[in-house]
GROMACS .gro file of C-alpha atoms in nm:
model
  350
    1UNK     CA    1  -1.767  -3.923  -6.944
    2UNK     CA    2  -1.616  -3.883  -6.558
    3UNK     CA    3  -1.243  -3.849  -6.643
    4UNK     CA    4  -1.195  -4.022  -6.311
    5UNK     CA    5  -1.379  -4.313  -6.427
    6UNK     CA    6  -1.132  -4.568  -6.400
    7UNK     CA    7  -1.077  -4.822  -6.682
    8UNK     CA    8  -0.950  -5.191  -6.668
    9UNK     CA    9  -0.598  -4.995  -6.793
   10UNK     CA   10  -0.573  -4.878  -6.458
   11UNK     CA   11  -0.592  -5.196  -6.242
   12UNK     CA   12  -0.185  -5.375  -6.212
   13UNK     CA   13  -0.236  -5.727  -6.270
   14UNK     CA   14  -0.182  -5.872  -5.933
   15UNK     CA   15   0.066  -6.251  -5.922
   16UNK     CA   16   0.231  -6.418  -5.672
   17UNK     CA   17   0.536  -6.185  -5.611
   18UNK     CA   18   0.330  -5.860  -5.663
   19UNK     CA   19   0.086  -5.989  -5.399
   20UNK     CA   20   0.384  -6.076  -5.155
   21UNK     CA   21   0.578  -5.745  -5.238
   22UNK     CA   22   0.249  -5.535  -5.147
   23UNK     CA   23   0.181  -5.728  -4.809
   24UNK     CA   24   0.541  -5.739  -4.681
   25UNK     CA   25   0.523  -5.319  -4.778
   26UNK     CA   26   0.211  -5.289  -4.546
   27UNK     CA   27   0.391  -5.503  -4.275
   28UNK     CA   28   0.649  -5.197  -4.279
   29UNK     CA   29   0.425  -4.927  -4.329
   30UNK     CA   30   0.220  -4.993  -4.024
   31UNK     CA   31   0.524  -5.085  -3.866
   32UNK     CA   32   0.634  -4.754  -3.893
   33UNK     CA   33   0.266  -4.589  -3.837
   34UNK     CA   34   0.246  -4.746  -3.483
   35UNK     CA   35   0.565  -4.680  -3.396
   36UNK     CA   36   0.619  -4.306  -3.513
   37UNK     CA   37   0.175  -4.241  -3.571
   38UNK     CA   38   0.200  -4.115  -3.958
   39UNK     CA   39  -0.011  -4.340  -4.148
   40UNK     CA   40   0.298  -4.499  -4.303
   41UNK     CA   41   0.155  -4.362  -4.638
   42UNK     CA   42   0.524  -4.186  -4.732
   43UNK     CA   43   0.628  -4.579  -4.759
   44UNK     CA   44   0.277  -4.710  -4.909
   45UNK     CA   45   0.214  -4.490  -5.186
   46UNK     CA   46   0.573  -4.468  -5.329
   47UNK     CA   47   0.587  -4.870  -5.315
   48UNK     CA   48   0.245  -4.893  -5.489
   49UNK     CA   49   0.410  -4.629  -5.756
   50UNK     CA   50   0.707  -4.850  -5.761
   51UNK     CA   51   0.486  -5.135  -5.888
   52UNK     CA   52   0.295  -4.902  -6.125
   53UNK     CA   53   0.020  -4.856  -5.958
   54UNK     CA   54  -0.109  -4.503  -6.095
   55UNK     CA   55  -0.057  -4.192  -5.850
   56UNK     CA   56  -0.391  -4.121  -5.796
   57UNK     CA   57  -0.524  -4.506  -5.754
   58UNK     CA   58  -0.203  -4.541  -5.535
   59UNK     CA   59  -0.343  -4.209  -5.273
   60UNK     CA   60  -0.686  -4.320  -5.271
   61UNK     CA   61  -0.625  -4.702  -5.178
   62UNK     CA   62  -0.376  -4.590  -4.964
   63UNK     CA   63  -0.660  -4.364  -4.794
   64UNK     CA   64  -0.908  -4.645  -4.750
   65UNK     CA   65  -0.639  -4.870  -4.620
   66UNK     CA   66  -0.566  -4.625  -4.338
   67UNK     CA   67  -0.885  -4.607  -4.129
   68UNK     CA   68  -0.919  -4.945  -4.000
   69UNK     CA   69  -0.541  -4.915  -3.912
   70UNK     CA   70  -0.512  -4.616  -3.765
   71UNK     CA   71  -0.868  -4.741  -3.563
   72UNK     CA   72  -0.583  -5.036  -3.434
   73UNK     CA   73  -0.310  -4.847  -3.368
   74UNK     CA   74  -0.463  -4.530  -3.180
   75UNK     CA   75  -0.682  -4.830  -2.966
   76UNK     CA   76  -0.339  -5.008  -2.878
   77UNK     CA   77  -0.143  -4.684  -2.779
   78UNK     CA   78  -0.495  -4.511  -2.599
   79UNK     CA   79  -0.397  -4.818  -2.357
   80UNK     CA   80  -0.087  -4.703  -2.307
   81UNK     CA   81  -0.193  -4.304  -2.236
   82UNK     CA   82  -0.039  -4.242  -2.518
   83UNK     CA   83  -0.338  -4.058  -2.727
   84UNK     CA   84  -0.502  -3.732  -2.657
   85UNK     CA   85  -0.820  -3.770  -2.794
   86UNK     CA   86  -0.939  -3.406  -2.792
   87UNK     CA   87  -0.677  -3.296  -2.946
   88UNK     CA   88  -0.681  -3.603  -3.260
   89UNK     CA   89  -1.116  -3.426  -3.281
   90UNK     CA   90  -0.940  -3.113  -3.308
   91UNK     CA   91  -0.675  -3.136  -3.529
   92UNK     CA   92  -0.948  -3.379  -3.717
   93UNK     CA   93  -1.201  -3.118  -3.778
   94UNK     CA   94  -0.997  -2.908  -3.985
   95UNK     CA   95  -0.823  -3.158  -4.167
   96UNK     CA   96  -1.188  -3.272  -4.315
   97UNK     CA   97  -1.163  -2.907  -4.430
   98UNK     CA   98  -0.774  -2.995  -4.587
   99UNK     CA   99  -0.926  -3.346  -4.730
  100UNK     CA  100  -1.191  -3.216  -4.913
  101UNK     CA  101  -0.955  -2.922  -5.104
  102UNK     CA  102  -0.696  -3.154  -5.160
  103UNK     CA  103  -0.916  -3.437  -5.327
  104UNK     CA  104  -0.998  -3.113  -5.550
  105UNK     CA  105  -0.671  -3.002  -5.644
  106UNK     CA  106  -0.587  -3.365  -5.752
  107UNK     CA  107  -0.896  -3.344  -6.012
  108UNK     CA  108  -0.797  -3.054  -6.154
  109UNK     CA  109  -0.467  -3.172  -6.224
  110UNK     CA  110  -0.587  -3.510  -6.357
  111UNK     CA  111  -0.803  -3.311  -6.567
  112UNK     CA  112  -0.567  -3.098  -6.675
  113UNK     CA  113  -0.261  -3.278  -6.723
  114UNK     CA  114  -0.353  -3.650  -6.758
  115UNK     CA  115  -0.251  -3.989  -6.531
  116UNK     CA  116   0.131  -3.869  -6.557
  117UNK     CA  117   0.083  -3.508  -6.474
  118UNK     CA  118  -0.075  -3.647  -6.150
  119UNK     CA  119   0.257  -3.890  -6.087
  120UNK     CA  120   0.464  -3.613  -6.136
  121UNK     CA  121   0.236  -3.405  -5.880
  122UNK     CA  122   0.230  -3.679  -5.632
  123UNK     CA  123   0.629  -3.751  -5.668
  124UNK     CA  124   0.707  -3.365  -5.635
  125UNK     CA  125   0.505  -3.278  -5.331
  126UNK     CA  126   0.670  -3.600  -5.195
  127UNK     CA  127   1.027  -3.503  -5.259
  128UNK     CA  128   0.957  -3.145  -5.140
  129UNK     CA  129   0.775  -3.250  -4.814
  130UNK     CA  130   0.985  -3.543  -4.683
  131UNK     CA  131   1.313  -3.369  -4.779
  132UNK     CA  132   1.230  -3.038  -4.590
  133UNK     CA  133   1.026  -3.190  -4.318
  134UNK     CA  134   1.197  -3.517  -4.307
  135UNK     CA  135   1.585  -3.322  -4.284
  136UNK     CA  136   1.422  -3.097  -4.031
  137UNK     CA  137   1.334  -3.383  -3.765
  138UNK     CA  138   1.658  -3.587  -3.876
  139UNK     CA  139   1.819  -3.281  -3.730
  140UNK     CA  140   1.668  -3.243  -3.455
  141UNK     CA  141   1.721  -3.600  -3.362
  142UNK     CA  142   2.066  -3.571  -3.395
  143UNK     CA  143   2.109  -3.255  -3.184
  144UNK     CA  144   1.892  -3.454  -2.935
  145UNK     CA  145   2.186  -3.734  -2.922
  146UNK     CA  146   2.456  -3.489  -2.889
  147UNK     CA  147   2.302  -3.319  -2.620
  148UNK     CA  148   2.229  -3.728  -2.463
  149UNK     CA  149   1.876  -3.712  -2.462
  150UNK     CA  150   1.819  -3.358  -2.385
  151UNK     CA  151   1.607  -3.237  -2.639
  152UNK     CA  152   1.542  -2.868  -2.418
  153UNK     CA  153   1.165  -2.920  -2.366
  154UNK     CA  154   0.904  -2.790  -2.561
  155UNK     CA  155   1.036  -2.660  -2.833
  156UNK     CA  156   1.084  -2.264  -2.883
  157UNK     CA  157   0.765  -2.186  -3.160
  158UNK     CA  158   0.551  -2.375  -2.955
  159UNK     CA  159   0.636  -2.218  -2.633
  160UNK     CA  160   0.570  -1.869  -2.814
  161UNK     CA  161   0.182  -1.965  -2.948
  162UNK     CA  162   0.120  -2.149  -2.587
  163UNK     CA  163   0.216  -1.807  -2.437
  164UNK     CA  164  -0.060  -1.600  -2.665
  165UNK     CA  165  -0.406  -1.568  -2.514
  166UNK     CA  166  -0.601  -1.571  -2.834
  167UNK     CA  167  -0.975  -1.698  -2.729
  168UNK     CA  168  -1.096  -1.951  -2.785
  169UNK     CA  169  -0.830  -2.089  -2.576
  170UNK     CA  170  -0.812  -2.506  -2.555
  171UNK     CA  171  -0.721  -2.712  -2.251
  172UNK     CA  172  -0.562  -3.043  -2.342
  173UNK     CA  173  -0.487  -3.240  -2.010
  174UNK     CA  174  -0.324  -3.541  -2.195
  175UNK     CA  175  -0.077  -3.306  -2.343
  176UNK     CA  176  -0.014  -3.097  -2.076
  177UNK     CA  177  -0.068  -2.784  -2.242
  178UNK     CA  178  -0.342  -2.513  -2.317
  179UNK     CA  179  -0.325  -2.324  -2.623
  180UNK     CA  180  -0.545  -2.091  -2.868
  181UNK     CA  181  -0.759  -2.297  -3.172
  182UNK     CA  182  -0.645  -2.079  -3.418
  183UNK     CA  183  -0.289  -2.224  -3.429
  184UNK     CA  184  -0.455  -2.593  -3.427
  185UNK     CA  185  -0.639  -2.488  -3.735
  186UNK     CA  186  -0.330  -2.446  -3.954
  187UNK     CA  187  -0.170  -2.788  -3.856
  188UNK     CA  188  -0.522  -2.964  -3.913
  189UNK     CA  189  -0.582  -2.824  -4.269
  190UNK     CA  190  -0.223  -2.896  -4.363
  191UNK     CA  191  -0.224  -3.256  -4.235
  192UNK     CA  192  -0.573  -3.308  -4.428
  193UNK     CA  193  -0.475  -3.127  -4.784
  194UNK     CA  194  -0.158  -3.359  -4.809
  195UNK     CA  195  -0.378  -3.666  -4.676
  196UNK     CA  196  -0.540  -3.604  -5.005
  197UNK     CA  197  -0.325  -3.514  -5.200
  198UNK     CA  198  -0.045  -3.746  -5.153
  199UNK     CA  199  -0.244  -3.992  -4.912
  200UNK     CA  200   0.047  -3.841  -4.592
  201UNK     CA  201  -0.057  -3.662  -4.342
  202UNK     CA  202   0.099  -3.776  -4.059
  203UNK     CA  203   0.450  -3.661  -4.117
  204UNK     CA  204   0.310  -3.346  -4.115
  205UNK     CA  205   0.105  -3.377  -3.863
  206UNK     CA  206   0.309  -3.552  -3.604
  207UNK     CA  207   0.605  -3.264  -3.665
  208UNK     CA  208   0.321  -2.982  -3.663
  209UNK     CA  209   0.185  -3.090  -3.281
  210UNK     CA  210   0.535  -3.136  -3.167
  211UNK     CA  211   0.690  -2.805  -3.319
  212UNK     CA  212   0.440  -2.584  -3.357
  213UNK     CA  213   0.196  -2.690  -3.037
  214UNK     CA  214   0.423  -2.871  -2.758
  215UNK     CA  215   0.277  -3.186  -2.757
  216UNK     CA  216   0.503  -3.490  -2.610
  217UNK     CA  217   0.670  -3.692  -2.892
  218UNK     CA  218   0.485  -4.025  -2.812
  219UNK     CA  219   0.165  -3.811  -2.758
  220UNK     CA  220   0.199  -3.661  -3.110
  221UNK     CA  221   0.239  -3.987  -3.261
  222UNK     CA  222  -0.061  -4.167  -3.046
  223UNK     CA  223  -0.229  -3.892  -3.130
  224UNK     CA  224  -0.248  -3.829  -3.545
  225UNK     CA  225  -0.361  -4.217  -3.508
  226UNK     CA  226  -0.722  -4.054  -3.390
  227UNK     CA  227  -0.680  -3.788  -3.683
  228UNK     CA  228  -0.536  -4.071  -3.906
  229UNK     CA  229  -0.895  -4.258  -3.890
  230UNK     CA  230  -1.122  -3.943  -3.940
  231UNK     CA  231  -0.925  -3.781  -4.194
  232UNK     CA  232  -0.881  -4.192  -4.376
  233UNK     CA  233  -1.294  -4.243  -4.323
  234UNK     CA  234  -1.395  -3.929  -4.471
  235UNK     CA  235  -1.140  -3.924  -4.775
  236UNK     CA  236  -1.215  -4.297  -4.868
  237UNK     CA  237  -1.569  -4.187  -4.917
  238UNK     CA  238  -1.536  -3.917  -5.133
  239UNK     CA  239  -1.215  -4.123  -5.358
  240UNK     CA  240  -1.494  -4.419  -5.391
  241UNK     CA  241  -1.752  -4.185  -5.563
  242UNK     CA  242  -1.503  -4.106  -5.783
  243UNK     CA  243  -1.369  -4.483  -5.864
  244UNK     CA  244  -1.025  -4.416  -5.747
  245UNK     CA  245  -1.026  -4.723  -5.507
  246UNK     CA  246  -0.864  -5.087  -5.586
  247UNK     CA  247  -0.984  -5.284  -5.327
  248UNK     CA  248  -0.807  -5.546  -5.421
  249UNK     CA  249  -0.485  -5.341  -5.302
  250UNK     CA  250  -0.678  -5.214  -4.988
  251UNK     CA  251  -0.694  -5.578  -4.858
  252UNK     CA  252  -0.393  -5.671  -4.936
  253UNK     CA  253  -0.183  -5.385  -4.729
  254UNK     CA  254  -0.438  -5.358  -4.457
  255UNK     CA  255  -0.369  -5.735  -4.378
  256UNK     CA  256  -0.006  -5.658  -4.381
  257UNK     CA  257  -0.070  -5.352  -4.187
  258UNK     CA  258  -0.251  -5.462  -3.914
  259UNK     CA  259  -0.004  -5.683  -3.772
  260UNK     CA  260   0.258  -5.400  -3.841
  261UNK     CA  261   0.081  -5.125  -3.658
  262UNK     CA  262   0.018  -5.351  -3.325
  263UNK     CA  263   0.461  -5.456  -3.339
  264UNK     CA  264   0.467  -5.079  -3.401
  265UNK     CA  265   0.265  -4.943  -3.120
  266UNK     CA  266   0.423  -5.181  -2.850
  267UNK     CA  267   0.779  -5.045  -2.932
  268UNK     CA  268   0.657  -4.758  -2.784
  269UNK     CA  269   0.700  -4.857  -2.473
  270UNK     CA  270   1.061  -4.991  -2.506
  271UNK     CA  271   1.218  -4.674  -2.657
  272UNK     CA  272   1.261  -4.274  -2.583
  273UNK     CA  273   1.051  -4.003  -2.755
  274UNK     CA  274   1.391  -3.910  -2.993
  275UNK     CA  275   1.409  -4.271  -3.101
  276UNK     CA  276   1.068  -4.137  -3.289
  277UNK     CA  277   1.244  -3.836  -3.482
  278UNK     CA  278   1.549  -4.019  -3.580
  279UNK     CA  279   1.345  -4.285  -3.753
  280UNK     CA  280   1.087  -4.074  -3.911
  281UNK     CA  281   1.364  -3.855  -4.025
  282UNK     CA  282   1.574  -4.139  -4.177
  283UNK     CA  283   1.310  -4.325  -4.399
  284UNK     CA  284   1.197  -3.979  -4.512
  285UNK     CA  285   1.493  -3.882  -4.664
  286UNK     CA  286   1.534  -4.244  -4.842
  287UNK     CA  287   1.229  -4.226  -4.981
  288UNK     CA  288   1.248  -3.915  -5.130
  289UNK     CA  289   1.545  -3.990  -5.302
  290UNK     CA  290   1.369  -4.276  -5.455
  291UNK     CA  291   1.099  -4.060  -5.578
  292UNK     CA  292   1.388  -3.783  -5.689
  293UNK     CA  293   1.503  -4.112  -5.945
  294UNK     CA  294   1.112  -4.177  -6.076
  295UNK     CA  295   1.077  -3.790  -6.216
  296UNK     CA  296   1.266  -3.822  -6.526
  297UNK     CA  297   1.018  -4.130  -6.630
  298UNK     CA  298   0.740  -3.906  -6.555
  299UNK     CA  299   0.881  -3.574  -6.738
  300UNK     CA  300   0.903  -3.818  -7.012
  301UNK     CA  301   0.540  -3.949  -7.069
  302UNK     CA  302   0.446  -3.545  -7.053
  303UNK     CA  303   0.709  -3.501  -7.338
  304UNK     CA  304   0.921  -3.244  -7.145
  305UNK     CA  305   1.244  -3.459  -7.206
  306UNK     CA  306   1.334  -3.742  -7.423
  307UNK     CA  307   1.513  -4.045  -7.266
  308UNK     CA  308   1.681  -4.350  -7.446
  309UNK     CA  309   1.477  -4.688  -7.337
  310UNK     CA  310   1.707  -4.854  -7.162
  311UNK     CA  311   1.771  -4.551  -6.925
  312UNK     CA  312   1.421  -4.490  -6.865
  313UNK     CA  313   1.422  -4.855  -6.700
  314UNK     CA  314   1.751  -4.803  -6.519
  315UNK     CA  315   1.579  -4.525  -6.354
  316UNK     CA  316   1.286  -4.760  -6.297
  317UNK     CA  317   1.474  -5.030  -6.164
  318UNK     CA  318   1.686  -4.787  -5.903
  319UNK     CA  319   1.427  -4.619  -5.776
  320UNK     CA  320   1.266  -4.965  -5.669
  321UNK     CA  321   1.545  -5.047  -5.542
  322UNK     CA  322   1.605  -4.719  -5.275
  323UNK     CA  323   1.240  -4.756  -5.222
  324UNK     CA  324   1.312  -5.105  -5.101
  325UNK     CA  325   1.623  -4.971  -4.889
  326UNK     CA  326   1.365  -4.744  -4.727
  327UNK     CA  327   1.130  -5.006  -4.605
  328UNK     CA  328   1.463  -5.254  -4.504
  329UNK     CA  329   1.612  -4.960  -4.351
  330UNK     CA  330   1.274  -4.774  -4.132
  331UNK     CA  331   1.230  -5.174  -4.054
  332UNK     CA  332   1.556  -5.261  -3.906
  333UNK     CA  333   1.542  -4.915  -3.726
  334UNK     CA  334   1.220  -4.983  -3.514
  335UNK     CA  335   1.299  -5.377  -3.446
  336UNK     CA  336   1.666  -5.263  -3.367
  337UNK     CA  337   1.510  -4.966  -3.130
  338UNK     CA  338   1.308  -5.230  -2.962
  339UNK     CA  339   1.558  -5.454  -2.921
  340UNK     CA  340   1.757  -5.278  -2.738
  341UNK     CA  341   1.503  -5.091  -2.543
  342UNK     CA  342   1.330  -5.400  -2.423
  343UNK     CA  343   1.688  -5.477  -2.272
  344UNK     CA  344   1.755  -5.168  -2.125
  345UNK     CA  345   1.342  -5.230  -1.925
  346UNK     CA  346   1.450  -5.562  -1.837
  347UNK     CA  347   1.785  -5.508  -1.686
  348UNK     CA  348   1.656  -5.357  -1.345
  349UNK     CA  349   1.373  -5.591  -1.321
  350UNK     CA  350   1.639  -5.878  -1.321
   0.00000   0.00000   0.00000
């Protein structure tokens, strides 16, 4: 017997407020994935969790939701030269490579360590990657604002590997910059192994071309959309053969998703590249601390620690509840952003 056959266990019943909670949760997400280009999975997966979706049902639906969005959102900001496309092939081609070993990984520990071992995976690598990535960028959005906009150009590490001639040597003209594959590869199989793993690759991603390659902020996040959709097609395909897909969930969060993503990519155009970090960084660190609440309940069905009842569902209930004060919070950010940005374009015009 496939241990990742799934079984009728596995499928949440679906009603009227489960239905409405999951599309208003891919209104955000792609929300957030047009406006900063991560596949808003660091908002989708969590929620689905929140519901009790199971971890590994959660990545893989998130992964075949994320395809035909990111297709959306990398067509609406390609109109606004805001994707490189050679550099979303790129970055794409190793992150098949990342996919395919992360996909793995998650096996093993399913086989290994059962449906909670594989929450508890999925909730760890989120807390450890959107705490240290997500402070990181926070940070640097801040020091941005201090210094009113002046965010010193392209950033130190990248300005280092652009300045190493280390054939074959790339020529992106979108991103203004020409720099060695080997440091593409890195970023690529990182972006693809948490894809995989965690169904996130774009907070990774989007940070990695920035940081560690120069490219422009609203370049980087045009850009994973192309990666997004490569990385989404070939990881659905492999999840399916393994029966890790609700479709039921795909549909649902794809419908909310693609009106999300378009609102998303037209903000764009109304706000400045730090705009970008400062959200990304701020619904990354609420989220996190919702899944930093779920791991008790998880360290519990693996018998590490005992919990009363009634605690166990406290801890429940509040992580639902910062996960909801994520979405509210990344939401109000980006419509707030454009707000004020579309008033700041249309002052001089009047």
């Amino acid at each position: 017997m496939d241990l990742f056959a799934l079984d009728s266990a596995k499928f949440i019943d679906l009603n009227l407020v489960t239905v409405g909670f999951l599309f208003i949760v891919g209104f955000i997400g792609g929300l957030v994935s047009g406006f900063i280009g991560s596949g808003g999975a660091f908002i989708l997966t969590p929620g689905m969790m929140g519901l009790g979706v199971p971890g590994t049902v959660a990545v893989a639906s998130n992964m075949c939701h994320k395809f035909p969005k990111a297709l959306v959102g990398a067509l609406k900001r390609f109109r606004y030269g805001q994707v490189d496309v050679k550099m979303g092939l790129v970055i794409a081609a190793s992150a098949g490579v990342g996919v395919q070993c992360g996909i793995a990984i998650q096996r093993h520990i399913l086989e290994r360590w059962g449906q909670a071992g594989s929450d508890l995976y999925v909730s760890l690598a989120f807390v450890a990657v959107l705490f240290s990535v997500g402070g990181y960028v926070l940070y640097d959005a801040l020091r941005c604002n201090r210094r009113d906009g002046d965010c010193g150009g392209t950033p130190a590490l990248a300005r280092r590997l652009q300045a190493v001639n280390l054939p074959p040597m790339l020529t992106f003209r979108r991103s203004g910059l020409r720099i060695s594959l080997w440091f593409t590869l890195p970023v690529g199989f990182a972006t693809g192994m948490l894809a995989a793993t965690i169904a996130v690759g774009g907070f990774i991603g989007v940070p990695g071309l920035i940081y560690v390659l120069g490219v422009p902020g609203l370049i980087a996040s045009g850009t994973e959309l192309v990666t997004a959709f490569v990385m989404g097609l070939c990881g659905s395909v492999n999840w399916a053969l393994h029966g890790m897909i609700d479709i039921r969930l795909v549909l649902i969060i794809l419908g909310g998703s693609l009106l999300g993503v378009q609102l998303g990519a037209i903000g764009t155009t109304y706000v400045r590249e730090n705009m970008i970090k400062l959200v990304m960084g701020t619904i990354m660190l609420i989220v996190a601390v919702s899944r930093v609440i779920a791991i008790p309940c998880y360290l519990e069905r693996l018998d590490v620690l005992t919990m009363a009842p009634g605690l166990q569902t406290g801890l429940k209930t509040a992580s639902f509840i910062c996960m909801c004060l994520g979405l509210l919070s990344g939401a109000a950010l980006i419509l707030a952003a454009m707000w004020r940005g579309r008033g700041t374009a249309a002052a001089p015009a009047a």
